[in-house]
Amino acid sequence: MKVQIIKAHHNWIAVAYTHFVTGYRLTDSCGWYIVFQSPVQDSAIERIALNAKTGGATSSGTNSTGTDVMLGIASGPLVRLWAFSTHTEPLRRNLIGKNTTLYR
């Protein structure tokens, strides 16, 4: 398995392999650990984007500790956007949307 792309934001790293992305988080107590893995993509992953927002309010309006992470994956003609939240256990992963692109 060969790493294709690495993106980092704050204490998060997204590592893209040919058909999936794995997300790692750095904590003081555990060091680096795997937090999420994307579903397998039909086409090879060409680009990824990562954004992490730590602390603050959740989508329900309550304050809690945790991180909201957005991960974008361009695979073939599709761009998929996922939201990951560490405010609750277990980790929630939501597909925000997918769109056909013409960026080539």
mmCIF file of N, CA, C and O in Angstrom:
data_model
loop_
_atom_site.group_PDB
_atom_site.id
_atom_site.type_symbol
_atom_site.label_atom_id
_atom_site.label_comp_id
_atom_site.label_asym_id
_atom_site.label_seq_id
_atom_site.Cartn_x
_atom_site.Cartn_y
_atom_site.Cartn_z
ATOM 1 N N MET A 1 0.844 -1.162 0.000
ATOM 2 C CA MET A 1 0.000 0.000 0.000
ATOM 3 C C MET A 1 0.898 1.236 0.000
ATOM 4 O O MET A 1 1.679 1.439 0.913
ATOM 5 N N LYS A 2 0.753 2.054 -1.016
ATOM 6 C CA LYS A 2 1.610 3.219 -1.182
ATOM 7 C C LYS A 2 0.843 4.497 -0.850
ATOM 8 O O LYS A 2 -0.276 4.703 -1.322
ATOM 9 N N VAL A 3 1.451 5.354 -0.042
ATOM 10 C CA VAL A 3 0.843 6.643 0.291
ATOM 11 C C VAL A 3 0.914 7.545 -0.936
ATOM 12 O O VAL A 3 1.964 7.689 -1.557
ATOM 13 N N GLN A 4 -0.230 8.153 -1.297
ATOM 14 C CA GLN A 4 -0.302 9.031 -2.461
ATOM 15 C C GLN A 4 -0.231 10.507 -2.066
ATOM 16 O O GLN A 4 0.423 11.297 -2.732
ATOM 17 N N ILE A 5 -0.942 10.893 -0.982
ATOM 18 C CA ILE A 5 -1.054 12.292 -0.570
ATOM 19 C C ILE A 5 -1.092 12.355 0.956
ATOM 20 O O ILE A 5 -1.705 11.504 1.599
ATOM 21 N N ILE A 6 -0.465 13.387 1.522
ATOM 22 C CA ILE A 6 -0.574 13.661 2.957
ATOM 23 C C ILE A 6 -0.969 15.131 3.112
ATOM 24 O O ILE A 6 -0.342 16.008 2.528
ATOM 25 N N LYS A 7 -2.021 15.384 3.904
ATOM 26 C CA LYS A 7 -2.454 16.746 4.229
ATOM 27 C C LYS A 7 -2.568 16.846 5.745
ATOM 28 O O LYS A 7 -2.977 15.897 6.406
ATOM 29 N N ALA A 8 -2.225 18.013 6.301
ATOM 30 C CA ALA A 8 -2.292 18.210 7.751
ATOM 31 C C ALA A 8 -2.972 19.529 8.066
ATOM 32 O O ALA A 8 -2.863 20.493 7.306
ATOM 33 N N HIS A 9 -3.682 19.562 9.192
ATOM 34 C CA HIS A 9 -4.297 20.778 9.693
ATOM 35 C C HIS A 9 -4.420 20.641 11.210
ATOM 36 O O HIS A 9 -5.005 19.676 11.692
ATOM 37 N N HIS A 10 -3.859 21.620 11.946
ATOM 38 C CA HIS A 10 -3.795 21.574 13.407
ATOM 39 C C HIS A 10 -3.165 20.245 13.845
ATOM 40 O O HIS A 10 -2.078 19.920 13.409
ATOM 41 N N ASN A 11 -3.856 19.464 14.661
ATOM 42 C CA ASN A 11 -3.288 18.205 15.141
ATOM 43 C C ASN A 11 -3.880 16.991 14.408
ATOM 44 O O ASN A 11 -3.970 15.909 14.955
ATOM 45 N N TRP A 12 -4.266 17.183 13.155
ATOM 46 C CA TRP A 12 -4.833 16.129 12.318
ATOM 47 C C TRP A 12 -3.982 15.920 11.079
ATOM 48 O O TRP A 12 -3.435 16.865 10.514
ATOM 49 N N ILE A 13 -3.896 14.673 10.619
ATOM 50 C CA ILE A 13 -3.243 14.339 9.361
ATOM 51 C C ILE A 13 -4.177 13.400 8.590
ATOM 52 O O ILE A 13 -4.718 12.454 9.159
ATOM 53 N N ALA A 14 -4.366 13.687 7.305
ATOM 54 C CA ALA A 14 -5.107 12.793 6.417
ATOM 55 C C ALA A 14 -4.102 12.178 5.448
ATOM 56 O O ALA A 14 -3.331 12.888 4.806
ATOM 57 N N VAL A 15 -4.113 10.860 5.379
ATOM 58 C CA VAL A 15 -3.194 10.131 4.517
ATOM 59 C C VAL A 15 -4.026 9.411 3.459
ATOM 60 O O VAL A 15 -4.852 8.562 3.790
ATOM 61 N N ALA A 16 -3.810 9.798 2.191
ATOM 62 C CA ALA A 16 -4.560 9.195 1.094
ATOM 63 C C ALA A 16 -3.747 8.077 0.460
ATOM 64 O O ALA A 16 -2.586 8.254 0.109
ATOM 65 N N TYR A 17 -4.385 6.927 0.364
ATOM 66 C CA TYR A 17 -3.845 5.811 -0.385
ATOM 67 C C TYR A 17 -4.560 5.809 -1.736
ATOM 68 O O TYR A 17 -5.274 6.755 -2.052
ATOM 69 N N THR A 18 -4.414 4.812 -2.530
ATOM 70 C CA THR A 18 -5.001 4.831 -3.868
ATOM 71 C C THR A 18 -6.523 4.950 -3.840
ATOM 72 O O THR A 18 -7.089 5.724 -4.600
ATOM 73 N N HIS A 19 -7.208 4.229 -2.940
ATOM 74 C CA HIS A 19 -8.668 4.201 -2.966
ATOM 75 C C HIS A 19 -9.353 4.547 -1.644
ATOM 76 O O HIS A 19 -10.565 4.397 -1.534
ATOM 77 N N PHE A 20 -8.614 4.987 -0.631
ATOM 78 C CA PHE A 20 -9.231 5.401 0.630
ATOM 79 C C PHE A 20 -8.312 6.368 1.363
ATOM 80 O O PHE A 20 -7.133 6.502 1.042
ATOM 81 N N VAL A 21 -8.886 7.055 2.368
ATOM 82 C CA VAL A 21 -8.137 8.021 3.182
ATOM 83 C C VAL A 21 -8.267 7.626 4.644
ATOM 84 O O VAL A 21 -9.347 7.262 5.105
ATOM 85 N N THR A 22 -7.159 7.694 5.365
ATOM 86 C CA THR A 22 -7.157 7.429 6.802
ATOM 87 C C THR A 22 -6.813 8.728 7.532
ATOM 88 O O THR A 22 -5.913 9.449 7.119
ATOM 89 N N GLY A 23 -7.552 9.029 8.608
ATOM 90 C CA GLY A 23 -7.311 10.235 9.392
ATOM 91 C C GLY A 23 -6.670 9.906 10.724
ATOM 92 O O GLY A 23 -7.095 8.976 11.422
ATOM 93 N N TYR A 24 -5.636 10.650 11.072
ATOM 94 C CA TYR A 24 -4.921 10.469 12.333
ATOM 95 C C TYR A 24 -5.017 11.751 13.150
ATOM 96 O O TYR A 24 -5.029 12.844 12.596
ATOM 97 N N ARG A 25 -5.037 11.590 14.466
ATOM 98 C CA ARG A 25 -5.088 12.736 15.372
ATOM 99 C C ARG A 25 -3.968 12.599 16.399
ATOM 100 O O ARG A 25 -3.679 11.496 16.882
ATOM 101 N N LEU A 26 -3.360 13.721 16.754
ATOM 102 C CA LEU A 26 -2.315 13.748 17.770
ATOM 103 C C LEU A 26 -2.908 14.229 19.081
ATOM 104 O O LEU A 26 -3.549 15.280 19.134
ATOM 105 N N THR A 27 -2.717 13.441 20.143
ATOM 106 C CA THR A 27 -3.136 13.854 21.485
ATOM 107 C C THR A 27 -1.944 13.749 22.421
ATOM 108 O O THR A 27 -1.006 12.985 22.172
ATOM 109 N N ASP A 28 -2.001 14.509 23.511
ATOM 110 C CA ASP A 28 -0.922 14.463 24.496
ATOM 111 C C ASP A 28 -0.829 13.101 25.173
ATOM 112 O O ASP A 28 0.244 12.606 25.448
ATOM 113 N N SER A 29 -1.984 12.480 25.419
ATOM 114 C CA SER A 29 -1.989 11.228 26.169
ATOM 115 C C SER A 29 -1.672 9.993 25.328
ATOM 116 O O SER A 29 -1.051 9.056 25.816
ATOM 117 N N CYS A 30 -2.069 9.984 24.057
ATOM 118 C CA CYS A 30 -1.917 8.777 23.233
ATOM 119 C C CYS A 30 -0.942 8.927 22.075
ATOM 120 O O CYS A 30 -0.597 7.932 21.448
ATOM 121 N N GLY A 31 -0.546 10.133 21.746
ATOM 122 C CA GLY A 31 0.265 10.326 20.554
ATOM 123 C C GLY A 31 -0.628 10.261 19.322
ATOM 124 O O GLY A 31 -1.795 10.626 19.366
ATOM 125 N N TRP A 32 -0.104 9.750 18.203
ATOM 126 C CA TRP A 32 -0.886 9.628 16.974
ATOM 127 C C TRP A 32 -1.745 8.381 17.022
ATOM 128 O O TRP A 32 -1.275 7.311 17.386
ATOM 129 N N TYR A 33 -3.010 8.508 16.643
ATOM 130 C CA TYR A 33 -3.869 7.336 16.529
ATOM 131 C C TYR A 33 -4.876 7.531 15.401
ATOM 132 O O TYR A 33 -5.193 8.657 15.024
ATOM 133 N N ILE A 34 -5.352 6.415 14.851
ATOM 134 C CA ILE A 34 -6.313 6.453 13.750
ATOM 135 C C ILE A 34 -7.684 6.827 14.290
ATOM 136 O O ILE A 34 -8.173 6.224 15.247
ATOM 137 N N VAL A 35 -8.308 7.823 13.660
ATOM 138 C CA VAL A 35 -9.631 8.275 14.078
ATOM 139 C C VAL A 35 -10.703 7.851 13.080
ATOM 140 O O VAL A 35 -11.800 7.486 13.460
ATOM 141 N N PHE A 36 -10.392 7.910 11.793
ATOM 142 C CA PHE A 36 -11.389 7.530 10.798
ATOM 143 C C PHE A 36 -10.715 6.977 9.552
ATOM 144 O O PHE A 36 -9.536 7.175 9.319
ATOM 145 N N GLN A 37 -11.524 6.272 8.784
ATOM 146 C CA GLN A 37 -11.108 5.805 7.471
ATOM 147 C C GLN A 37 -12.285 6.008 6.535
ATOM 148 O O GLN A 37 -13.423 5.671 6.872
ATOM 149 N N SER A 38 -12.018 6.593 5.376
ATOM 150 C CA SER A 38 -13.082 6.835 4.414
ATOM 151 C C SER A 38 -13.525 5.516 3.789
ATOM 152 O O SER A 38 -12.780 4.537 3.794
ATOM 153 N N PRO A 39 -14.736 5.510 3.233
ATOM 154 C CA PRO A 39 -15.127 4.340 2.442
ATOM 155 C C PRO A 39 -14.205 4.204 1.221
ATOM 156 O O PRO A 39 -13.614 5.183 0.769
ATOM 157 N N VAL A 40 -14.110 3.017 0.687
ATOM 158 C CA VAL A 40 -13.283 2.771 -0.493
ATOM 159 C C VAL A 40 -13.912 3.477 -1.690
ATOM 160 O O VAL A 40 -15.123 3.390 -1.911
ATOM 161 N N GLN A 41 -13.087 4.200 -2.450
ATOM 162 C CA GLN A 41 -13.539 4.937 -3.621
ATOM 163 C C GLN A 41 -13.406 4.059 -4.859
ATOM 164 O O GLN A 41 -12.488 3.256 -4.969
ATOM 165 N N ASP A 42 -14.315 4.229 -5.807
ATOM 166 C CA ASP A 42 -14.275 3.442 -7.045
ATOM 167 C C ASP A 42 -13.067 3.806 -7.897
ATOM 168 O O ASP A 42 -12.413 2.933 -8.452
ATOM 169 N N SER A 43 -12.790 5.101 -8.009
ATOM 170 C CA SER A 43 -11.654 5.573 -8.804
ATOM 171 C C SER A 43 -10.500 5.926 -7.885
ATOM 172 O O SER A 43 -10.687 6.151 -6.685
ATOM 173 N N ALA A 44 -9.313 6.031 -8.449
ATOM 174 C CA ALA A 44 -8.141 6.414 -7.656
ATOM 175 C C ALA A 44 -8.306 7.843 -7.140
ATOM 176 O O ALA A 44 -8.820 8.715 -7.841
ATOM 177 N N ILE A 45 -7.878 8.071 -5.906
ATOM 178 C CA ILE A 45 -7.961 9.397 -5.294
ATOM 179 C C ILE A 45 -6.884 10.282 -5.896
ATOM 180 O O ILE A 45 -5.714 9.910 -5.943
ATOM 181 N N GLU A 46 -7.296 11.466 -6.351
ATOM 182 C CA GLU A 46 -6.368 12.385 -6.997
ATOM 183 C C GLU A 46 -6.018 13.574 -6.109
ATOM 184 O O GLU A 46 -4.910 14.088 -6.179
ATOM 185 N N ARG A 47 -6.980 14.029 -5.292
ATOM 186 C CA ARG A 47 -6.759 15.187 -4.426
ATOM 187 C C ARG A 47 -7.574 15.025 -3.148
ATOM 188 O O ARG A 47 -8.634 14.418 -3.160
ATOM 189 N N ILE A 48 -7.051 15.616 -2.047
ATOM 190 C CA ILE A 48 -7.806 15.658 -0.799
ATOM 191 C C ILE A 48 -7.651 17.032 -0.170
ATOM 192 O O ILE A 48 -6.701 17.758 -0.463
ATOM 193 N N ALA A 49 -8.604 17.374 0.683
ATOM 194 C CA ALA A 49 -8.547 18.609 1.469
ATOM 195 C C ALA A 49 -8.991 18.275 2.884
ATOM 196 O O ALA A 49 -9.884 17.454 3.088
ATOM 197 N N LEU A 50 -8.364 18.910 3.877
ATOM 198 C CA LEU A 50 -8.646 18.639 5.282
ATOM 199 C C LEU A 50 -8.775 19.945 6.039
ATOM 200 O O LEU A 50 -7.971 20.859 5.845
ATOM 201 N N ASN A 51 -9.805 20.048 6.885
ATOM 202 C CA ASN A 51 -9.981 21.213 7.738
ATOM 203 C C ASN A 51 -10.477 20.732 9.093
ATOM 204 O O ASN A 51 -11.439 19.970 9.161
ATOM 205 N N ALA A 52 -9.811 21.163 10.163
ATOM 206 C CA ALA A 52 -10.187 20.762 11.520
ATOM 207 C C ALA A 52 -10.488 21.994 12.352
ATOM 208 O O ALA A 52 -9.721 22.960 12.350
ATOM 209 N N LYS A 53 -11.614 21.973 13.068
ATOM 210 C CA LYS A 53 -12.005 23.059 13.960
ATOM 211 C C LYS A 53 -12.146 22.467 15.361
ATOM 212 O O LYS A 53 -12.966 21.584 15.584
ATOM 213 N N THR A 54 -11.342 22.950 16.304
ATOM 214 C CA THR A 54 -11.300 22.382 17.647
ATOM 215 C C THR A 54 -12.135 23.194 18.620
ATOM 216 O O THR A 54 -12.107 24.414 18.590
ATOM 217 N N GLY A 55 -12.862 22.480 19.516
ATOM 218 C CA GLY A 55 -13.639 23.126 20.568
ATOM 219 C C GLY A 55 -14.845 23.858 20.038
ATOM 220 O O GLY A 55 -15.251 23.690 18.909
ATOM 221 N N GLY A 56 -15.458 24.681 20.890
ATOM 222 C CA GLY A 56 -16.588 25.500 20.458
ATOM 223 C C GLY A 56 -17.904 24.759 20.520
ATOM 224 O O GLY A 56 -18.046 23.745 21.176
ATOM 225 N N ALA A 57 -18.870 25.280 19.778
ATOM 226 C CA ALA A 57 -20.231 24.751 19.823
ATOM 227 C C ALA A 57 -20.411 23.618 18.830
ATOM 228 O O ALA A 57 -19.793 23.592 17.774
ATOM 229 N N THR A 58 -21.283 22.691 19.187
ATOM 230 C CA THR A 58 -21.634 21.603 18.281
ATOM 231 C C THR A 58 -22.804 22.061 17.423
ATOM 232 O O THR A 58 -23.341 23.142 17.592
ATOM 233 N N SER A 59 -23.245 21.200 16.520
ATOM 234 C CA SER A 59 -24.364 21.543 15.645
ATOM 235 C C SER A 59 -25.662 21.717 16.428
ATOM 236 O O SER A 59 -26.573 22.395 15.992
ATOM 237 N N SER A 60 -25.739 21.122 17.630
ATOM 238 C CA SER A 60 -26.945 21.276 18.447
ATOM 239 C C SER A 60 -26.907 22.549 19.282
ATOM 240 O O SER A 60 -27.844 22.853 19.997
ATOM 241 N N GLY A 61 -25.787 23.303 19.213
ATOM 242 C CA GLY A 61 -25.703 24.575 19.919
ATOM 243 C C GLY A 61 -25.093 24.484 21.299
ATOM 244 O O GLY A 61 -24.955 25.488 21.973
ATOM 245 N N THR A 62 -24.708 23.303 21.728
ATOM 246 C CA THR A 62 -24.119 23.159 23.056
ATOM 247 C C THR A 62 -22.610 23.227 22.968
ATOM 248 O O THR A 62 -22.019 22.802 21.979
ATOM 249 N N ASN A 63 -21.977 23.747 24.008
ATOM 250 C CA ASN A 63 -20.512 23.798 24.035
ATOM 251 C C ASN A 63 -19.972 22.493 24.580
ATOM 252 O O ASN A 63 -20.467 21.952 25.549
ATOM 253 N N SER A 64 -18.940 21.976 23.936
ATOM 254 C CA SER A 64 -18.280 20.773 24.412
ATOM 255 C C SER A 64 -16.891 20.729 23.785
ATOM 256 O O SER A 64 -16.599 21.450 22.849
ATOM 257 N N THR A 65 -16.076 19.869 24.341
ATOM 258 C CA THR A 65 -14.751 19.719 23.748
ATOM 259 C C THR A 65 -14.831 18.682 22.657
ATOM 260 O O THR A 65 -15.627 17.754 22.711
ATOM 261 N N GLY A 66 -14.012 18.830 21.679
ATOM 262 C CA GLY A 66 -14.002 17.910 20.550
ATOM 263 C C GLY A 66 -13.582 18.650 19.303
ATOM 264 O O GLY A 66 -13.259 19.832 19.340
ATOM 265 N N THR A 67 -13.599 17.947 18.201
ATOM 266 C CA THR A 67 -13.163 18.526 16.949
ATOM 267 C C THR A 67 -14.154 18.188 15.856
ATOM 268 O O THR A 67 -14.684 17.081 15.807
ATOM 269 N N ASP A 68 -14.409 19.152 14.990
ATOM 270 C CA ASP A 68 -15.172 18.923 13.771
ATOM 271 C C ASP A 68 -14.185 18.940 12.621
ATOM 272 O O ASP A 68 -13.418 19.887 12.466
ATOM 273 N N VAL A 69 -14.202 17.892 11.830
ATOM 274 C CA VAL A 69 -13.253 17.746 10.727
ATOM 275 C C VAL A 69 -14.038 17.615 9.428
ATOM 276 O O VAL A 69 -15.006 16.859 9.352
ATOM 277 N N MET A 70 -13.600 18.345 8.412
ATOM 278 C CA MET A 70 -14.168 18.225 7.072
ATOM 279 C C MET A 70 -13.092 17.604 6.185
ATOM 280 O O MET A 70 -11.937 18.027 6.212
ATOM 281 N N LEU A 71 -13.473 16.601 5.411
ATOM 282 C CA LEU A 71 -12.556 15.928 4.503
ATOM 283 C C LEU A 71 -13.171 15.900 3.120
ATOM 284 O O LEU A 71 -14.287 15.410 2.944
ATOM 285 N N GLY A 72 -12.470 16.463 2.142
ATOM 286 C CA GLY A 72 -12.905 16.428 0.749
ATOM 287 C C GLY A 72 -12.009 15.487 -0.032
ATOM 288 O O GLY A 72 -10.791 15.487 0.138
ATOM 289 N N ILE A 73 -12.620 14.657 -0.877
ATOM 290 C CA ILE A 73 -11.877 13.698 -1.686
ATOM 291 C C ILE A 73 -12.303 13.836 -3.140
ATOM 292 O O ILE A 73 -13.488 13.734 -3.449
ATOM 293 N N ALA A 74 -11.344 14.086 -4.027
ATOM 294 C CA ALA A 74 -11.596 14.088 -5.463
ATOM 295 C C ALA A 74 -11.141 12.747 -6.012
ATOM 296 O O ALA A 74 -9.975 12.379 -5.907
ATOM 297 N N SER A 75 -12.080 12.007 -6.572
ATOM 298 C CA SER A 75 -11.825 10.669 -7.078
ATOM 299 C C SER A 75 -12.517 10.533 -8.422
ATOM 300 O O SER A 75 -13.743 10.476 -8.492
ATOM 301 N N GLY A 76 -11.726 10.511 -9.487
ATOM 302 C CA GLY A 76 -12.331 10.494 -10.821
ATOM 303 C C GLY A 76 -13.104 11.788 -11.031
ATOM 304 O O GLY A 76 -12.628 12.861 -10.675
ATOM 305 N N PRO A 77 -14.323 11.711 -11.559
ATOM 306 C CA PRO A 77 -15.096 12.934 -11.793
ATOM 307 C C PRO A 77 -15.890 13.398 -10.571
ATOM 308 O O PRO A 77 -16.604 14.391 -10.644
ATOM 309 N N LEU A 78 -15.778 12.696 -9.442
ATOM 310 C CA LEU A 78 -16.570 13.022 -8.261
ATOM 311 C C LEU A 78 -15.743 13.690 -7.170
ATOM 312 O O LEU A 78 -14.593 13.332 -6.939
ATOM 313 N N VAL A 79 -16.379 14.633 -6.474
ATOM 314 C CA VAL A 79 -15.828 15.198 -5.246
ATOM 315 C C VAL A 79 -16.812 14.855 -4.143
ATOM 316 O O VAL A 79 -18.010 15.130 -4.256
ATOM 317 N N ARG A 80 -16.307 14.226 -3.092
ATOM 318 C CA ARG A 80 -17.146 13.871 -1.942
ATOM 319 C C ARG A 80 -16.660 14.652 -0.734
ATOM 320 O O ARG A 80 -15.461 14.799 -0.533
ATOM 321 N N LEU A 81 -17.599 15.119 0.083
ATOM 322 C CA LEU A 81 -17.274 15.883 1.281
ATOM 323 C C LEU A 81 -17.877 15.188 2.487
ATOM 324 O O LEU A 81 -19.082 14.959 2.539
ATOM 325 N N TRP A 82 -17.016 14.835 3.456
ATOM 326 C CA TRP A 82 -17.457 14.192 4.686
ATOM 327 C C TRP A 82 -17.209 15.111 5.869
ATOM 328 O O TRP A 82 -16.238 15.860 5.905
ATOM 329 N N ALA A 83 -18.079 14.998 6.873
ATOM 330 C CA ALA A 83 -17.899 15.688 8.149
ATOM 331 C C ALA A 83 -17.720 14.618 9.217
ATOM 332 O O ALA A 83 -18.482 13.652 9.280
ATOM 333 N N PHE A 84 -16.697 14.803 10.049
ATOM 334 C CA PHE A 84 -16.422 13.914 11.170
ATOM 335 C C PHE A 84 -16.498 14.742 12.433
ATOM 336 O O PHE A 84 -16.001 15.866 12.470
ATOM 337 N N SER A 85 -17.112 14.211 13.475
ATOM 338 C CA SER A 85 -17.206 14.931 14.736
ATOM 339 C C SER A 85 -16.717 14.050 15.874
ATOM 340 O O SER A 85 -17.127 12.898 15.993
ATOM 341 N N THR A 86 -15.822 14.611 16.711
ATOM 342 C CA THR A 86 -15.331 13.867 17.872
ATOM 343 C C THR A 86 -15.981 14.374 19.159
ATOM 344 O O THR A 86 -15.497 14.100 20.238
ATOM 345 N N HIS A 87 -17.082 15.134 19.042
ATOM 346 C CA HIS A 87 -17.773 15.643 20.222
ATOM 347 C C HIS A 87 -18.480 14.526 20.984
ATOM 348 O O HIS A 87 -18.741 14.660 22.172
ATOM 349 N N THR A 88 -18.832 13.459 20.290
ATOM 350 C CA THR A 88 -19.550 12.353 20.929
ATOM 351 C C THR A 88 -18.857 11.041 20.603
ATOM 352 O O THR A 88 -18.086 10.948 19.659
ATOM 353 N N GLU A 89 -19.109 10.048 21.399
ATOM 354 C CA GLU A 89 -18.631 8.698 21.128
ATOM 355 C C GLU A 89 -19.845 7.861 20.750
ATOM 356 O O GLU A 89 -20.873 7.960 21.392
ATOM 357 N N PRO A 90 -19.811 7.024 19.763
ATOM 358 C CA PRO A 90 -18.697 6.845 18.842
ATOM 359 C C PRO A 90 -18.605 8.013 17.857
ATOM 360 O O PRO A 90 -19.522 8.811 17.727
ATOM 361 N N LEU A 91 -17.502 8.056 17.155
ATOM 362 C CA LEU A 91 -17.255 9.081 16.150
ATOM 363 C C LEU A 91 -18.357 9.054 15.096
ATOM 364 O O LEU A 91 -18.730 7.993 14.629
ATOM 365 N N ARG A 92 -18.876 10.228 14.757
ATOM 366 C CA ARG A 92 -19.908 10.316 13.724
ATOM 367 C C ARG A 92 -19.272 10.706 12.404
ATOM 368 O O ARG A 92 -18.457 11.607 12.346
ATOM 369 N N ARG A 93 -19.668 10.031 11.330
ATOM 370 C CA ARG A 93 -19.206 10.366 9.985
ATOM 371 C C ARG A 93 -20.435 10.581 9.111
ATOM 372 O O ARG A 93 -21.278 9.699 9.011
ATOM 373 N N ASN A 94 -20.532 11.756 8.500
ATOM 374 C CA ASN A 94 -21.664 12.071 7.643
ATOM 375 C C ASN A 94 -21.178 12.467 6.262
ATOM 376 O O ASN A 94 -20.292 13.312 6.137
ATOM 377 N N LEU A 95 -21.770 11.882 5.233
ATOM 378 C CA LEU A 95 -21.495 12.312 3.872
ATOM 379 C C LEU A 95 -22.309 13.573 3.639
ATOM 380 O O LEU A 95 -23.540 13.542 3.649
ATOM 381 N N ILE A 96 -21.640 14.699 3.479
ATOM 382 C CA ILE A 96 -22.313 15.978 3.272
ATOM 383 C C ILE A 96 -22.854 16.059 1.854
ATOM 384 O O ILE A 96 -23.941 16.544 1.624
ATOM 385 N N GLY A 97 -22.080 15.588 0.899
ATOM 386 C CA GLY A 97 -22.554 15.603 -0.480
ATOM 387 C C GLY A 97 -21.504 15.100 -1.437
ATOM 388 O O GLY A 97 -20.344 14.923 -1.094
ATOM 389 N N LYS A 98 -21.955 14.846 -2.657
ATOM 390 C CA LYS A 98 -21.022 14.503 -3.717
ATOM 391 C C LYS A 98 -21.449 15.237 -4.971
ATOM 392 O O LYS A 98 -22.627 15.507 -5.177
ATOM 393 N N ASN A 99 -20.465 15.604 -5.770
ATOM 394 C CA ASN A 99 -20.721 16.431 -6.921
ATOM 395 C C ASN A 99 -19.804 15.997 -8.056
ATOM 396 O O ASN A 99 -18.646 15.690 -7.840
ATOM 397 N N THR A 100 -20.325 16.004 -9.261
ATOM 398 C CA THR A 100 -19.505 15.739 -10.430
ATOM 399 C C THR A 100 -18.795 17.016 -10.818
ATOM 400 O O THR A 100 -19.393 18.083 -10.857
ATOM 401 N N THR A 101 -17.504 16.916 -11.076
ATOM 402 C CA THR A 101 -16.711 18.105 -11.382
ATOM 403 C C THR A 101 -16.174 18.044 -12.802
ATOM 404 O O THR A 101 -16.106 16.995 -13.412
ATOM 405 N N LEU A 102 -15.762 19.201 -13.272
ATOM 406 C CA LEU A 102 -15.146 19.300 -14.584
ATOM 407 C C LEU A 102 -13.837 20.057 -14.456
ATOM 408 O O LEU A 102 -13.557 20.988 -15.188
ATOM 409 N N TYR A 103 -12.987 19.671 -13.496
ATOM 410 C CA TYR A 103 -11.751 20.418 -13.249
ATOM 411 C C TYR A 103 -10.592 19.975 -14.124
ATOM 412 O O TYR A 103 -9.532 20.534 -14.066
ATOM 413 N N ARG A 104 -10.738 18.995 -14.942
ATOM 414 C CA ARG A 104 -9.624 18.490 -15.760
ATOM 415 C C ARG A 104 -9.326 19.386 -16.912
ATOM 416 O O ARG A 104 -9.998 19.989 -17.552
#
